[in-house]
Coordinates of C-alpha atoms in Angstrom, one line a residue:
Chain A
X157 CA 124.0 78.9 207.7
X158 CA 125.6 78.2 204.3
X159 CA 123.7 81.1 202.8
X160 CA 125.0 83.4 205.6
X161 CA 128.5 82.1 205.1
X162 CA 128.3 82.7 201.4
X163 CA 126.9 86.2 202.0
X164 CA 129.9 87.0 204.2
X165 CA 132.3 85.7 201.7
X166 CA 130.6 87.7 198.9
X167 CA 130.5 90.8 201.1
X168 CA 134.2 90.8 201.5
X169 CA 134.5 91.1 197.7
X170 CA 132.7 94.4 198.0
X171 CA 135.6 95.9 200.0
X172 CA 137.4 96.3 196.8
X173 CA 134.8 98.9 195.8
X174 CA 135.3 101.0 198.9
X175 CA 137.8 103.8 198.5
X176 CA 140.0 103.8 201.5
X177 CA 142.0 106.8 202.8
X178 CA 144.7 107.6 205.3
X179 CA 145.6 111.0 206.6
X180 CA 149.3 111.8 207.3
X181 CA 151.6 114.8 207.6
X182 CA 154.4 114.9 205.1
X183 CA 157.4 117.2 204.3
X184 CA 155.8 118.9 201.3
X185 CA 157.3 121.5 198.9
X186 CA 155.1 124.6 198.7
X187 CA 155.6 127.1 195.9
X188 CA 153.9 130.5 196.1
X189 CA 153.2 132.4 192.9
X190 CA 152.4 136.1 192.8
X191 CA 152.6 139.2 190.6
X192 CA 153.3 141.2 193.7
X193 CA 149.8 141.2 195.2
X194 CA 148.5 138.6 197.5
X195 CA 146.6 135.6 196.1
X196 CA 146.6 137.0 192.5
X197 CA 147.5 133.7 190.8
X198 CA 144.9 131.5 192.5
X199 CA 143.0 128.6 190.7
X200 CA 145.4 128.5 187.8
X201 CA 146.6 125.4 186.1
X202 CA 149.9 123.7 187.2
X203 CA 151.9 120.6 186.3
X204 CA 154.6 119.2 188.6
X205 CA 157.4 117.1 186.9
X206 CA 159.7 114.7 188.8
X207 CA 163.4 114.7 187.8
X208 CA 163.9 113.6 184.2
X209 CA 160.2 112.9 183.8
X210 CA 158.2 113.9 180.8
X211 CA 154.8 112.8 182.2
X212 CA 153.5 115.0 185.0
X213 CA 153.9 113.8 188.6
X214 CA 150.9 115.9 189.6
X215 CA 148.5 118.2 187.8
X216 CA 145.9 120.6 189.2
X217 CA 145.2 124.2 190.1
X218 CA 146.9 126.5 192.5
X219 CA 145.0 126.9 195.8
X220 CA 143.1 130.0 197.0
X221 CA 146.4 131.5 198.1
X222 CA 148.1 131.0 194.7
X223 CA 150.2 128.0 196.0
X224 CA 151.3 124.7 194.5
X225 CA 152.3 122.0 197.0
X226 CA 153.6 118.5 196.3
X227 CA 155.4 115.7 198.1
X228 CA 158.7 114.8 196.3
X229 CA 159.6 111.1 196.3
X230 CA 163.0 111.4 194.5
X231 CA 166.1 113.6 194.8
X232 CA 166.9 115.8 191.9
X233 CA 165.6 118.8 190.0
X234 CA 161.8 119.0 190.1
X235 CA 159.9 121.3 187.8
X236 CA 156.7 123.2 188.6
X237 CA 155.0 124.7 185.6
X238 CA 152.1 127.1 186.1
X239 CA 150.0 128.7 183.4
X240 CA 146.9 130.8 183.0
X241 CA 144.6 131.2 180.0
X242 CA 145.9 134.7 179.4
X243 CA 149.4 133.5 178.7
X244 CA 151.0 134.2 182.1
X245 CA 153.0 131.5 183.6
X246 CA 156.4 130.2 184.8
X247 CA 158.5 127.1 185.0
X248 CA 160.2 126.9 188.4
X249 CA 163.1 124.4 188.9
X250 CA 163.4 123.1 192.5
X251 CA 166.4 121.2 193.7
X252 CA 165.4 118.4 196.2
X253 CA 168.1 116.7 198.2
X254 CA 168.4 113.1 199.4
X255 CA 166.3 113.8 202.5
X256 CA 163.5 115.2 200.3
X257 CA 164.3 118.7 201.5
X258 CA 164.6 121.9 199.6
X259 CA 167.2 124.6 200.0
X260 CA 164.7 127.5 200.4
X261 CA 167.3 130.3 200.1
X262 CA 168.7 128.9 196.9
X263 CA 165.3 128.6 195.3
X264 CA 164.1 132.0 196.2
X265 CA 164.8 135.1 194.2
X266 CA 165.4 138.7 195.2
X267 CA 163.4 140.9 192.9
X268 CA 164.7 144.2 194.2
X269 CA 168.4 143.2 193.8
X270 CA 167.7 141.9 190.3
X271 CA 165.9 145.1 189.3
X272 CA 168.9 147.1 190.4
X273 CA 171.2 144.8 188.5
X274 CA 169.0 145.1 185.4
X275 CA 169.1 148.9 185.5
X276 CA 172.9 148.8 186.1
X277 CA 173.4 146.5 183.1
X278 CA 171.3 148.8 180.9
X279 CA 173.2 151.9 181.9
X280 CA 176.5 150.0 181.6
X281 CA 175.7 148.9 178.0
X282 CA 174.5 152.3 177.0
X283 CA 177.5 153.9 178.8
X284 CA 179.9 151.8 176.7
X285 CA 178.1 152.7 173.5
X286 CA 178.3 156.4 174.6
X287 CA 182.0 156.2 175.2
X288 CA 182.6 154.4 171.9
X289 CA 180.5 156.9 169.9
X290 CA 182.2 159.8 171.7
X291 CA 185.7 158.5 170.8
X292 CA 184.7 158.1 167.2
X293 CA 183.3 161.6 167.2
X294 CA 186.6 163.0 168.7
X295 CA 188.7 161.1 166.1
X296 CA 186.8 162.7 163.3
X297 CA 187.2 166.2 164.7
Chain B
X203 CA 152.5 139.9 178.1
X204 CA 155.9 138.2 178.2
X205 CA 155.6 134.6 177.0
X206 CA 157.4 132.3 179.4
X207 CA 159.6 129.3 178.6
X208 CA 157.9 126.0 177.8
X209 CA 154.8 127.6 176.2
X210 CA 156.0 127.7 172.6
X211 CA 156.8 124.8 170.3
X212 CA 160.0 124.7 168.1
X213 CA 157.7 124.8 165.1
X214 CA 157.0 128.4 166.1
X215 CA 160.1 129.6 167.9
X216 CA 162.7 128.4 165.4
X217 CA 161.3 130.5 162.5
X218 CA 160.9 133.3 165.1
X219 CA 164.6 133.1 165.8
X220 CA 165.4 133.7 162.1
X221 CA 162.9 136.6 161.9
X222 CA 164.1 138.3 165.0
X223 CA 167.8 137.9 164.2
X224 CA 167.1 139.4 160.7
X225 CA 165.3 142.3 162.3
X226 CA 168.1 142.9 164.8
X227 CA 170.6 142.8 162.0
X228 CA 168.5 145.3 160.0
X229 CA 168.2 147.5 163.1
X230 CA 172.0 147.5 163.5
X231 CA 172.3 148.8 159.9
X232 CA 169.5 151.3 160.2
X233 CA 170.4 152.9 163.5
X234 CA 172.3 156.2 163.5
X235 CA 172.8 157.0 167.1
X236 CA 173.2 160.7 168.1
X237 CA 175.8 160.7 170.9
X238 CA 173.9 163.4 172.9
X239 CA 170.8 161.2 172.9
X240 CA 172.4 158.0 174.3
X241 CA 172.1 159.0 178.0
X242 CA 168.4 159.8 177.6
X243 CA 167.8 156.5 175.6
X244 CA 169.5 154.7 178.5
X245 CA 167.3 156.5 181.1
X246 CA 164.0 155.9 179.2
X247 CA 165.0 152.2 178.6
X248 CA 165.6 151.8 182.3
X249 CA 162.2 153.3 183.0
X250 CA 160.6 150.9 180.5
X251 CA 162.5 148.0 182.2
X252 CA 160.9 148.9 185.5
X253 CA 157.5 149.7 184.0
X254 CA 157.4 146.2 182.5
X255 CA 158.1 144.6 185.9
X256 CA 155.2 146.4 187.7
X257 CA 152.1 144.2 187.6
X258 CA 148.8 146.0 187.4
X259 CA 145.9 143.8 188.6
X260 CA 142.9 143.7 186.3
X261 CA 139.3 142.6 187.3
X262 CA 138.9 138.9 186.6
X263 CA 142.2 137.8 188.1
X264 CA 144.7 138.7 185.4
X265 CA 147.5 141.2 185.7
X266 CA 149.2 143.4 183.1
X267 CA 152.0 145.8 182.8
X268 CA 152.9 149.0 180.9
X269 CA 155.6 148.9 178.3
X270 CA 157.1 152.3 177.5
X271 CA 157.8 151.2 174.0
X272 CA 156.0 154.0 172.3
X273 CA 157.8 156.6 174.4
X274 CA 161.2 155.5 173.0
X275 CA 159.7 155.0 169.5
X276 CA 158.3 158.5 169.3
X277 CA 161.4 160.2 170.9
X278 CA 164.2 158.3 169.2
X279 CA 162.7 156.4 166.3
X280 CA 161.2 152.9 165.9
X281 CA 164.5 151.1 165.2
X282 CA 166.2 152.5 168.3
X283 CA 163.0 151.5 170.3
X284 CA 163.1 148.0 168.8
X285 CA 166.8 147.6 169.8
X286 CA 166.5 149.0 173.3
X287 CA 163.3 147.1 174.1
X288 CA 164.9 143.9 172.8
X289 CA 167.8 144.5 175.2
X290 CA 165.3 145.2 178.1
X291 CA 163.5 142.0 177.3
X292 CA 166.8 140.0 177.2
X293 CA 167.8 141.3 180.6
X294 CA 164.3 140.5 182.0
X295 CA 164.4 137.0 180.5
X296 CA 167.9 136.3 181.9
X297 CA 167.4 137.9 185.4
X298 CA 163.8 137.4 186.2
X299 CA 162.6 134.6 184.0
X300 CA 160.1 137.3 182.9
X301 CA 159.7 135.9 179.4
X302 CA 161.5 132.8 178.4
X303 CA 164.7 132.2 176.4
X304 CA 163.0 130.1 173.8
X305 CA 160.1 132.5 173.6
X306 CA 162.4 135.6 173.5
X307 CA 162.3 135.9 169.7
X308 CA 158.5 136.0 169.8
X309 CA 158.5 138.5 172.6
X310 CA 160.8 140.8 170.8
X311 CA 158.9 140.5 167.5
X312 CA 155.6 141.2 169.3
X313 CA 156.5 143.7 172.0
X314 CA 159.7 145.4 170.6
X315 CA 159.1 145.3 166.8
X316 CA 155.3 145.4 166.5
X317 CA 155.1 147.7 169.5
X318 CA 157.7 150.2 168.2
X319 CA 156.5 150.3 164.6
X320 CA 152.8 150.3 165.3
X321 CA 153.3 153.3 167.6
X322 CA 155.4 155.0 164.9
X323 CA 152.9 154.5 162.2
X324 CA 149.9 155.4 164.3
X325 CA 151.6 158.6 165.3
X326 CA 152.1 159.5 161.6
X327 CA 148.5 158.5 160.8
X328 CA 147.0 160.8 163.5
X329 CA 149.5 163.6 163.7
X330 CA 147.8 165.6 160.9
X331 CA 144.6 165.8 163.1
X332 CA 146.0 166.4 166.5
X333 CA 149.5 165.8 168.0
X334 CA 148.1 164.8 171.4
X335 CA 145.7 162.3 169.9
X336 CA 148.6 161.0 167.7
X337 CA 150.8 160.4 170.8
X338 CA 148.0 158.8 172.7
X339 CA 147.1 156.5 169.8
X340 CA 150.8 155.6 169.4
X341 CA 150.9 154.5 173.1
X342 CA 147.6 152.6 172.7
X343 CA 148.7 150.7 169.6
X344 CA 152.0 149.7 171.2
X345 CA 150.1 147.5 173.6
X346 CA 147.1 146.5 171.6
X347 CA 148.8 145.1 168.5
X348 CA 151.5 143.1 170.4
X349 CA 148.7 141.6 172.5
X350 CA 147.1 140.2 169.4
X351 CA 150.3 138.7 168.2
X352 CA 150.9 137.1 171.6
X353 CA 147.3 135.8 171.7
X354 CA 147.6 134.3 168.3
X355 CA 151.0 132.7 168.9
X356 CA 149.8 131.1 172.2
X357 CA 146.5 130.1 170.7
X358 CA 148.0 128.2 167.7
X359 CA 150.2 126.0 169.9
X360 CA 147.5 123.3 170.3
X361 CA 147.1 123.3 166.5
X362 CA 150.9 123.0 165.7
X363 CA 152.1 120.9 168.5
X364 CA 149.8 118.2 169.9
X365 CA 150.0 114.4 170.2
X366 CA 146.7 112.5 170.0
X367 CA 144.9 115.8 170.8
X368 CA 147.0 116.5 173.8
X369 CA 148.8 119.9 173.5
X370 CA 152.5 119.6 174.3
X371 CA 153.0 123.3 175.0
X372 CA 150.5 126.0 175.7
X373 CA 147.2 124.1 176.1
X374 CA 144.6 126.8 175.3
X375 CA 143.3 127.5 171.8
X376 CA 142.6 130.7 170.0
X377 CA 139.0 130.8 171.3
X378 CA 140.5 131.2 174.8
X379 CA 143.6 133.2 174.2
X380 CA 142.2 135.9 171.9
X381 CA 139.5 137.2 174.4
X382 CA 141.6 136.5 177.6
X383 CA 144.7 138.3 176.3
X384 CA 143.4 140.9 173.9
X385 CA 140.3 142.2 175.8
X386 CA 142.1 143.3 179.0
X387 CA 144.9 144.8 176.9
X388 CA 142.4 147.1 175.2
X389 CA 142.0 148.8 178.6
X390 CA 145.7 148.7 179.7
X391 CA 146.5 150.2 176.2
X392 CA 144.4 153.3 177.2
X393 CA 146.6 153.7 180.3
X394 CA 149.7 153.2 178.2
X395 CA 148.4 155.9 175.8
X396 CA 148.0 158.4 178.6
X397 CA 151.4 157.5 180.1
X398 CA 153.0 157.9 176.7
X399 CA 151.3 161.3 176.1
X400 CA 152.4 162.7 179.5
X401 CA 155.9 161.2 179.3
X402 CA 156.6 162.3 175.7
X403 CA 155.4 165.9 176.5
X404 CA 157.4 166.0 179.7
X405 CA 160.6 164.7 178.2
X406 CA 160.4 167.0 175.2
X407 CA 160.0 170.0 177.4
X408 CA 162.6 169.0 180.0
X409 CA 165.3 168.0 177.5
X410 CA 164.9 170.7 174.8
X411 CA 168.6 170.5 174.0
X412 CA 168.3 166.8 173.0
X413 CA 165.1 167.3 170.9
X414 CA 165.4 170.1 168.4
X415 CA 162.2 170.4 166.5

């Protein structure tokens, strides 16, 4: 009986070697990376940094759909850094509020609008140079 | 090919700021803009801006983009190409995060300066044999040589900025970056060469008043 009792006590010590797990659903932040084609940044390295942290909160690889997902545990500016061996990459700053929620609209970018703005800026700068040069040319004549 | 923010250590980007600023100052002195050419420079720069934003998928998972650097270099000269591509890269960095702010000096040294001047010299090297081959090689070199610079700059990061063997910036060494950056760009450079050849010939025939040969 003593031996059985000792065995039971000893067996309880073994629980510490058993990796437990729980499954839950959380409000995660999902960041999708793409060059414009679906799933073209899959299995690439990423690092997630909590606000004001220098050591990564999470590291890993993007999933098969080129996504990084993480569960924030603090409000503030989170940083997601992705990089591939060929030098492609990006650092995305994501503002997480007190409720651990993200303003999706504020964190998304409109490539089409930005492209148009970029072209306009280029033409604007060259337009100003053109006018300035034209004025100088007229002054000389 | 644009290096993003956070990949380059200050040991590299601080000297690069000095080099790129000197090059831009030199460009400002060297450039003599012909008023009649400015609208076309603006147009080709805008085309280059868009070309750089279109990602071309490559087998193996990587993507690349064309540059249009050689087109400007051959039509208007390497210093104008360097300046206009530097402006294009600045807008891309500020608007798209396509290439970082800290890595901007390296991006302009590699893509704008090396791209413009390698295409200019390659054109001069081959023009005695064939004009078409010279234009093609100019386009090819404008992608190939910058890719080597980018690969080297990325690959030396673990050597120049590591703590206890842990890289602080870009984590892959030269043995990884050289093949993964340069090899795909050998092929995209061929496309760039063909695009340069067709674009230069088209623009020179369509805008005869601008280009008096």
